[in-house]
PDB file of C-alpha atoms in Angstrom:
ATOM      1  CA  UNK A   1       7.706  18.766   6.612  1.00  0.00           C
ATOM      2  CA  UNK A   2       6.117  16.053   7.454  1.00  0.00           C
ATOM      3  CA  UNK A   3       7.025  12.677   5.649  1.00  0.00           C
ATOM      4  CA  UNK A   4       5.560   9.602   6.748  1.00  0.00           C
ATOM      5  CA  UNK A   5       7.677   7.103   9.306  1.00  0.00           C
ATOM      6  CA  UNK A   6       5.158   4.509   8.475  1.00  0.00           C
ATOM      7  CA  UNK A   7       3.611   2.495   5.200  1.00  0.00           C
ATOM      8  CA  UNK A   8       1.244  -0.014   5.116  1.00  0.00           C
ATOM      9  CA  UNK A   9       1.984  -1.566   1.699  1.00  0.00           C
ATOM     10  CA  UNK A  10      -0.184  -3.857   1.195  1.00  0.00           C
ATOM     11  CA  UNK A  11      -1.524  -6.452   0.282  1.00  0.00           C
ATOM     12  CA  UNK A  12      -4.625  -5.497  -2.284  1.00  0.00           C
ATOM     13  CA  UNK A  13      -8.029  -6.523  -0.321  1.00  0.00           C
ATOM     14  CA  UNK A  14      -6.208  -7.744   3.041  1.00  0.00           C
ATOM     15  CA  UNK A  15      -8.058  -5.403   5.411  1.00  0.00           C
ATOM     16  CA  UNK A  16      -5.894  -1.837   4.258  1.00  0.00           C
ATOM     17  CA  UNK A  17      -9.392  -0.093   3.870  1.00  0.00           C
ATOM     18  CA  UNK A  18     -10.289  -1.354   7.336  1.00  0.00           C
ATOM     19  CA  UNK A  19      -7.197  -0.335   9.140  1.00  0.00           C
ATOM     20  CA  UNK A  20      -6.780   3.361   7.554  1.00  0.00           C
ATOM     21  CA  UNK A  21      -9.884   3.897   8.566  1.00  0.00           C
ATOM     22  CA  UNK A  22      -8.969   3.065  12.312  1.00  0.00           C
ATOM     23  CA  UNK A  23      -6.298   4.903  11.653  1.00  0.00           C
ATOM     24  CA  UNK A  24      -8.122   8.008  11.135  1.00  0.00           C
ATOM     25  CA  UNK A  25      -9.593   7.167  14.316  1.00  0.00           C
ATOM     26  CA  UNK A  26      -6.822   7.823  16.680  1.00  0.00           C
ATOM     27  CA  UNK A  27      -6.090  11.715  17.111  1.00  0.00           C
ATOM     28  CA  UNK A  28      -1.839  11.268  17.090  1.00  0.00           C
ATOM     29  CA  UNK A  29      -2.126   9.891  13.933  1.00  0.00           C
ATOM     30  CA  UNK A  30      -2.287  11.309  10.368  1.00  0.00           C
ATOM     31  CA  UNK A  31      -3.213   9.684   7.407  1.00  0.00           C
ATOM     32  CA  UNK A  32      -4.089  10.793   4.097  1.00  0.00           C
ATOM     33  CA  UNK A  33      -8.149  11.766   4.145  1.00  0.00           C
ATOM     34  CA  UNK A  34      -8.164  13.904   0.529  1.00  0.00           C
ATOM     35  CA  UNK A  35      -7.105  10.455  -1.289  1.00  0.00           C
ATOM     36  CA  UNK A  36      -6.592   7.284   0.494  1.00  0.00           C
ATOM     37  CA  UNK A  37      -4.583   5.662  -1.405  1.00  0.00           C
ATOM     38  CA  UNK A  38      -1.949   7.982  -1.987  1.00  0.00           C
ATOM     39  CA  UNK A  39       0.110   5.897  -5.207  1.00  0.00           C
ATOM     40  CA  UNK A  40       3.500   8.050  -4.953  1.00  0.00           C
ATOM     41  CA  UNK A  41       5.838   4.723  -5.012  1.00  0.00           C
ATOM     42  CA  UNK A  42       3.996   3.056  -8.297  1.00  0.00           C
ATOM     43  CA  UNK A  43       2.176   5.221 -10.290  1.00  0.00           C
ATOM     44  CA  UNK A  44       3.575   9.435  -9.262  1.00  0.00           C
ATOM     45  CA  UNK A  45       6.981   8.712  -8.256  1.00  0.00           C
ATOM     46  CA  UNK A  46       7.655  11.062 -12.219  1.00  0.00           C
ATOM     47  CA  UNK A  47       6.038  13.722  -9.729  1.00  0.00           C
ATOM     48  CA  UNK A  48       9.196  14.234  -7.177  1.00  0.00           C
ATOM     49  CA  UNK A  49       8.515  14.439  -3.437  1.00  0.00           C
ATOM     50  CA  UNK A  50       7.305  17.594  -3.386  1.00  0.00           C
ATOM     51  CA  UNK A  51       4.123  16.695  -5.287  1.00  0.00           C
ATOM     52  CA  UNK A  52       4.347  14.003  -2.114  1.00  0.00           C
ATOM     53  CA  UNK A  53       4.502  15.617   0.909  1.00  0.00           C
ATOM     54  CA  UNK A  54       1.643  18.111  -0.367  1.00  0.00           C
ATOM     55  CA  UNK A  55      -1.067  14.863   1.098  1.00  0.00           C
ATOM     56  CA  UNK A  56       0.756  15.649   4.718  1.00  0.00           C
ATOM     57  CA  UNK A  57       0.797  18.242   7.580  1.00  0.00           C
ATOM     58  CA  UNK A  58       3.356  20.751   7.753  1.00  0.00           C
ATOM     59  CA  UNK A  59       5.570  22.467   9.918  1.00  0.00           C
ATOM     60  CA  UNK A  60       3.514  23.388  13.178  1.00  0.00           C
ATOM     61  CA  UNK A  61       1.271  21.020  11.995  1.00  0.00           C
ATOM     62  CA  UNK A  62       2.901  18.496  12.071  1.00  0.00           C
ATOM     63  CA  UNK A  63       4.579  18.343  15.158  1.00  0.00           C
ATOM     64  CA  UNK A  64       0.553  17.738  16.322  1.00  0.00           C
ATOM     65  CA  UNK A  65       1.277  14.014  15.502  1.00  0.00           C
ATOM     66  CA  UNK A  66       3.144  11.454  16.358  1.00  0.00           C
ATOM     67  CA  UNK A  67       2.837   9.186  13.778  1.00  0.00           C
ATOM     68  CA  UNK A  68       2.016  10.371  10.033  1.00  0.00           C
ATOM     69  CA  UNK A  69       1.720   7.436   6.979  1.00  0.00           C
ATOM     70  CA  UNK A  70      -0.175   6.594   4.032  1.00  0.00           C
ATOM     71  CA  UNK A  71      -1.510   3.272   2.570  1.00  0.00           C
ATOM     72  CA  UNK A  72      -1.240   2.200  -1.169  1.00  0.00           C
ATOM     73  CA  UNK A  73      -2.015  -1.426  -1.451  1.00  0.00           C
ATOM     74  CA  UNK A  74       0.200  -1.687  -4.756  1.00  0.00           C
ATOM     75  CA  UNK A  75       3.133  -1.100  -2.885  1.00  0.00           C
ATOM     76  CA  UNK A  76       3.586  -4.413  -2.169  1.00  0.00           C
ATOM     77  CA  UNK A  77       3.333  -5.742  -5.816  1.00  0.00           C
ATOM     78  CA  UNK A  78       5.330  -2.788  -7.331  1.00  0.00           C
ATOM     79  CA  UNK A  79       8.813  -3.923  -8.664  1.00  0.00           C
ATOM     80  CA  UNK A  80      10.401  -0.742  -7.953  1.00  0.00           C
ATOM     81  CA  UNK A  81       8.490   0.778  -4.622  1.00  0.00           C
ATOM     82  CA  UNK A  82      10.552  -0.964  -2.111  1.00  0.00           C
ATOM     83  CA  UNK A  83      13.370   1.002  -3.012  1.00  0.00           C
ATOM     84  CA  UNK A  84      12.080   3.903  -4.364  1.00  0.00           C
ATOM     85  CA  UNK A  85      10.579   3.690  -0.945  1.00  0.00           C
ATOM     86  CA  UNK A  86      14.187   3.826   0.910  1.00  0.00           C
ATOM     87  CA  UNK A  87      15.728   6.186  -1.102  1.00  0.00           C
ATOM     88  CA  UNK A  88      12.736   8.627   0.102  1.00  0.00           C
ATOM     89  CA  UNK A  89      11.941   7.610   3.724  1.00  0.00           C
ATOM     90  CA  UNK A  90      14.651   6.016   4.675  1.00  0.00           C
ATOM     91  CA  UNK A  91      13.964   3.177   6.955  1.00  0.00           C
ATOM     92  CA  UNK A  92       9.914   3.397   7.703  1.00  0.00           C
ATOM     93  CA  UNK A  93       8.239   1.306   9.790  1.00  0.00           C
ATOM     94  CA  UNK A  94       6.816  -0.637   6.792  1.00  0.00           C
ATOM     95  CA  UNK A  95       2.939  -2.843   7.670  1.00  0.00           C
ATOM     96  CA  UNK A  96       2.932  -5.274   4.874  1.00  0.00           C
ATOM     97  CA  UNK A  97      -1.051  -7.422   5.240  1.00  0.00           C
ATOM     98  CA  UNK A  98      -1.582 -10.772   3.987  1.00  0.00           C
ATOM     99  CA  UNK A  99      -5.310 -12.067   3.248  1.00  0.00           C
ATOM    100  CA  UNK A 100      -5.515 -15.851   2.178  1.00  0.00           C
ATOM    101  CA  UNK A 101      -4.525 -15.630  -1.223  1.00  0.00           C
ATOM    102  CA  UNK A 102      -7.830 -17.707  -2.750  1.00  0.00           C
ATOM    103  CA  UNK A 103      -9.348 -15.348  -0.735  1.00  0.00           C
ATOM    104  CA  UNK A 104      -7.875 -12.377  -1.829  1.00  0.00           C
ATOM    105  CA  UNK A 105      -8.187 -13.051  -5.828  1.00  0.00           C
ATOM    106  CA  UNK A 106     -12.069 -13.619  -4.937  1.00  0.00           C
ATOM    107  CA  UNK A 107     -12.463 -10.097  -3.324  1.00  0.00           C
ATOM    108  CA  UNK A 108     -10.689  -8.506  -6.351  1.00  0.00           C
ATOM    109  CA  UNK A 109     -13.018 -10.901  -8.693  1.00  0.00           C
ATOM    110  CA  UNK A 110     -16.029  -9.125  -7.245  1.00  0.00           C
ATOM    111  CA  UNK A 111     -15.275  -6.092  -6.420  1.00  0.00           C
ATOM    112  CA  UNK A 112     -13.811  -5.676 -10.227  1.00  0.00           C
ATOM    113  CA  UNK A 113     -17.231  -7.225 -11.385  1.00  0.00           C
ATOM    114  CA  UNK A 114     -19.171  -5.165  -8.878  1.00  0.00           C
ATOM    115  CA  UNK A 115     -17.317  -2.373 -10.262  1.00  0.00           C
ATOM    116  CA  UNK A 116     -18.447  -3.055 -14.463  1.00  0.00           C
ATOM    117  CA  UNK A 117     -14.576  -3.795 -14.745  1.00  0.00           C
ATOM    118  CA  UNK A 118     -14.900  -7.226 -15.377  1.00  0.00           C
ATOM    119  CA  UNK A 119     -17.786  -9.675 -17.171  1.00  0.00           C
ATOM    120  CA  UNK A 120     -17.713 -13.213 -16.698  1.00  0.00           C
ATOM    121  CA  UNK A 121     -16.655 -16.447 -14.787  1.00  0.00           C
ATOM    122  CA  UNK A 122     -13.841 -16.192 -11.940  1.00  0.00           C
ATOM    123  CA  UNK A 123     -12.119 -18.671 -13.885  1.00  0.00           C
ATOM    124  CA  UNK A 124     -12.333 -16.747 -17.203  1.00  0.00           C
ATOM    125  CA  UNK A 125     -11.143 -13.580 -14.334  1.00  0.00           C
ATOM    126  CA  UNK A 126      -8.040 -15.464 -13.748  1.00  0.00           C
ATOM    127  CA  UNK A 127      -7.413 -16.350 -16.892  1.00  0.00           C
ATOM    128  CA  UNK A 128      -7.615 -12.660 -18.232  1.00  0.00           C
ATOM    129  CA  UNK A 129      -6.544 -10.656 -15.360  1.00  0.00           C
ATOM    130  CA  UNK A 130      -2.982 -12.765 -14.975  1.00  0.00           C
ATOM    131  CA  UNK A 131      -1.631 -10.645 -12.719  1.00  0.00           C
ATOM    132  CA  UNK A 132      -4.584 -11.312 -10.367  1.00  0.00           C
ATOM    133  CA  UNK A 133      -2.700 -14.756  -9.067  1.00  0.00           C
ATOM    134  CA  UNK A 134       0.310 -13.293  -9.279  1.00  0.00           C
ATOM    135  CA  UNK A 135      -0.992 -10.725  -6.205  1.00  0.00           C
ATOM    136  CA  UNK A 136      -1.216 -13.373  -3.835  1.00  0.00           C
ATOM    137  CA  UNK A 137       2.023 -15.285  -4.379  1.00  0.00           C
ATOM    138  CA  UNK A 138       3.618 -12.876  -1.306  1.00  0.00           C
ATOM    139  CA  UNK A 139       7.237 -15.079  -0.621  1.00  0.00           C
ATOM    140  CA  UNK A 140       8.404 -12.618  -4.140  1.00  0.00           C
ATOM    141  CA  UNK A 141       6.864  -9.625  -3.218  1.00  0.00           C
ATOM    142  CA  UNK A 142       8.149  -9.423   0.458  1.00  0.00           C
ATOM    143  CA  UNK A 143      11.444 -10.607  -0.788  1.00  0.00           C
ATOM    144  CA  UNK A 144      12.010  -7.156  -2.037  1.00  0.00           C
ATOM    145  CA  UNK A 145      11.263  -5.535   0.870  1.00  0.00           C
ATOM    146  CA  UNK A 146      13.689  -7.736   2.408  1.00  0.00           C
ATOM    147  CA  UNK A 147      16.705  -5.925   0.138  1.00  0.00           C
ATOM    148  CA  UNK A 148      16.508  -2.965   1.298  1.00  0.00           C
ATOM    149  CA  UNK A 149      14.785  -2.888   4.541  1.00  0.00           C
ATOM    150  CA  UNK A 150      16.124  -4.326   7.810  1.00  0.00           C
ATOM    151  CA  UNK A 151      13.501  -7.133   9.523  1.00  0.00           C
ATOM    152  CA  UNK A 152      13.138  -5.727  12.246  1.00  0.00           C
ATOM    153  CA  UNK A 153      11.768  -2.032   9.616  1.00  0.00           C
ATOM    154  CA  UNK A 154       9.186  -5.100   8.642  1.00  0.00           C
ATOM    155  CA  UNK A 155       7.059  -6.340  12.126  1.00  0.00           C
ATOM    156  CA  UNK A 156       5.083  -9.474  11.700  1.00  0.00           C
ATOM    157  CA  UNK A 157       1.878 -10.201  13.117  1.00  0.00           C
ATOM    158  CA  UNK A 158      -0.197 -12.902  11.462  1.00  0.00           C
ATOM    159  CA  UNK A 159      -3.733 -12.913  13.078  1.00  0.00           C
TER     160      UNK A 159
END
């Protein structure tokens, strides 16, 4: 069985869906397609590593891929995800995608509004969704990853 050797951990509304689509097009890279965001290290950690492994290639199929990964934007924000990733995967390469915080917030607002999950103004969204602002405060989120991982496991690029 082959577990991921890279993860994109977020941030939400920062281009992770685009990255997933681009990686799907690369023949020797595997990302899950039956569920784009696996959410193992935040929501389903209690289901165990065998549940997680079912999302990835096994046996001879795994040999076809130079890289196996997954993209779940919530991992950046979830306080326990970095240590869980370290405990399960060791030292995978980590991709952190960021977006200007106000643009990220407004994108989250528009998404929730269009899905009918929120009705009201952006100001009301900020007032009633406390983590909406916190998700754009990246420093603390990134620092959580620098504790269990060495900086070289998190290559930074700015676009």
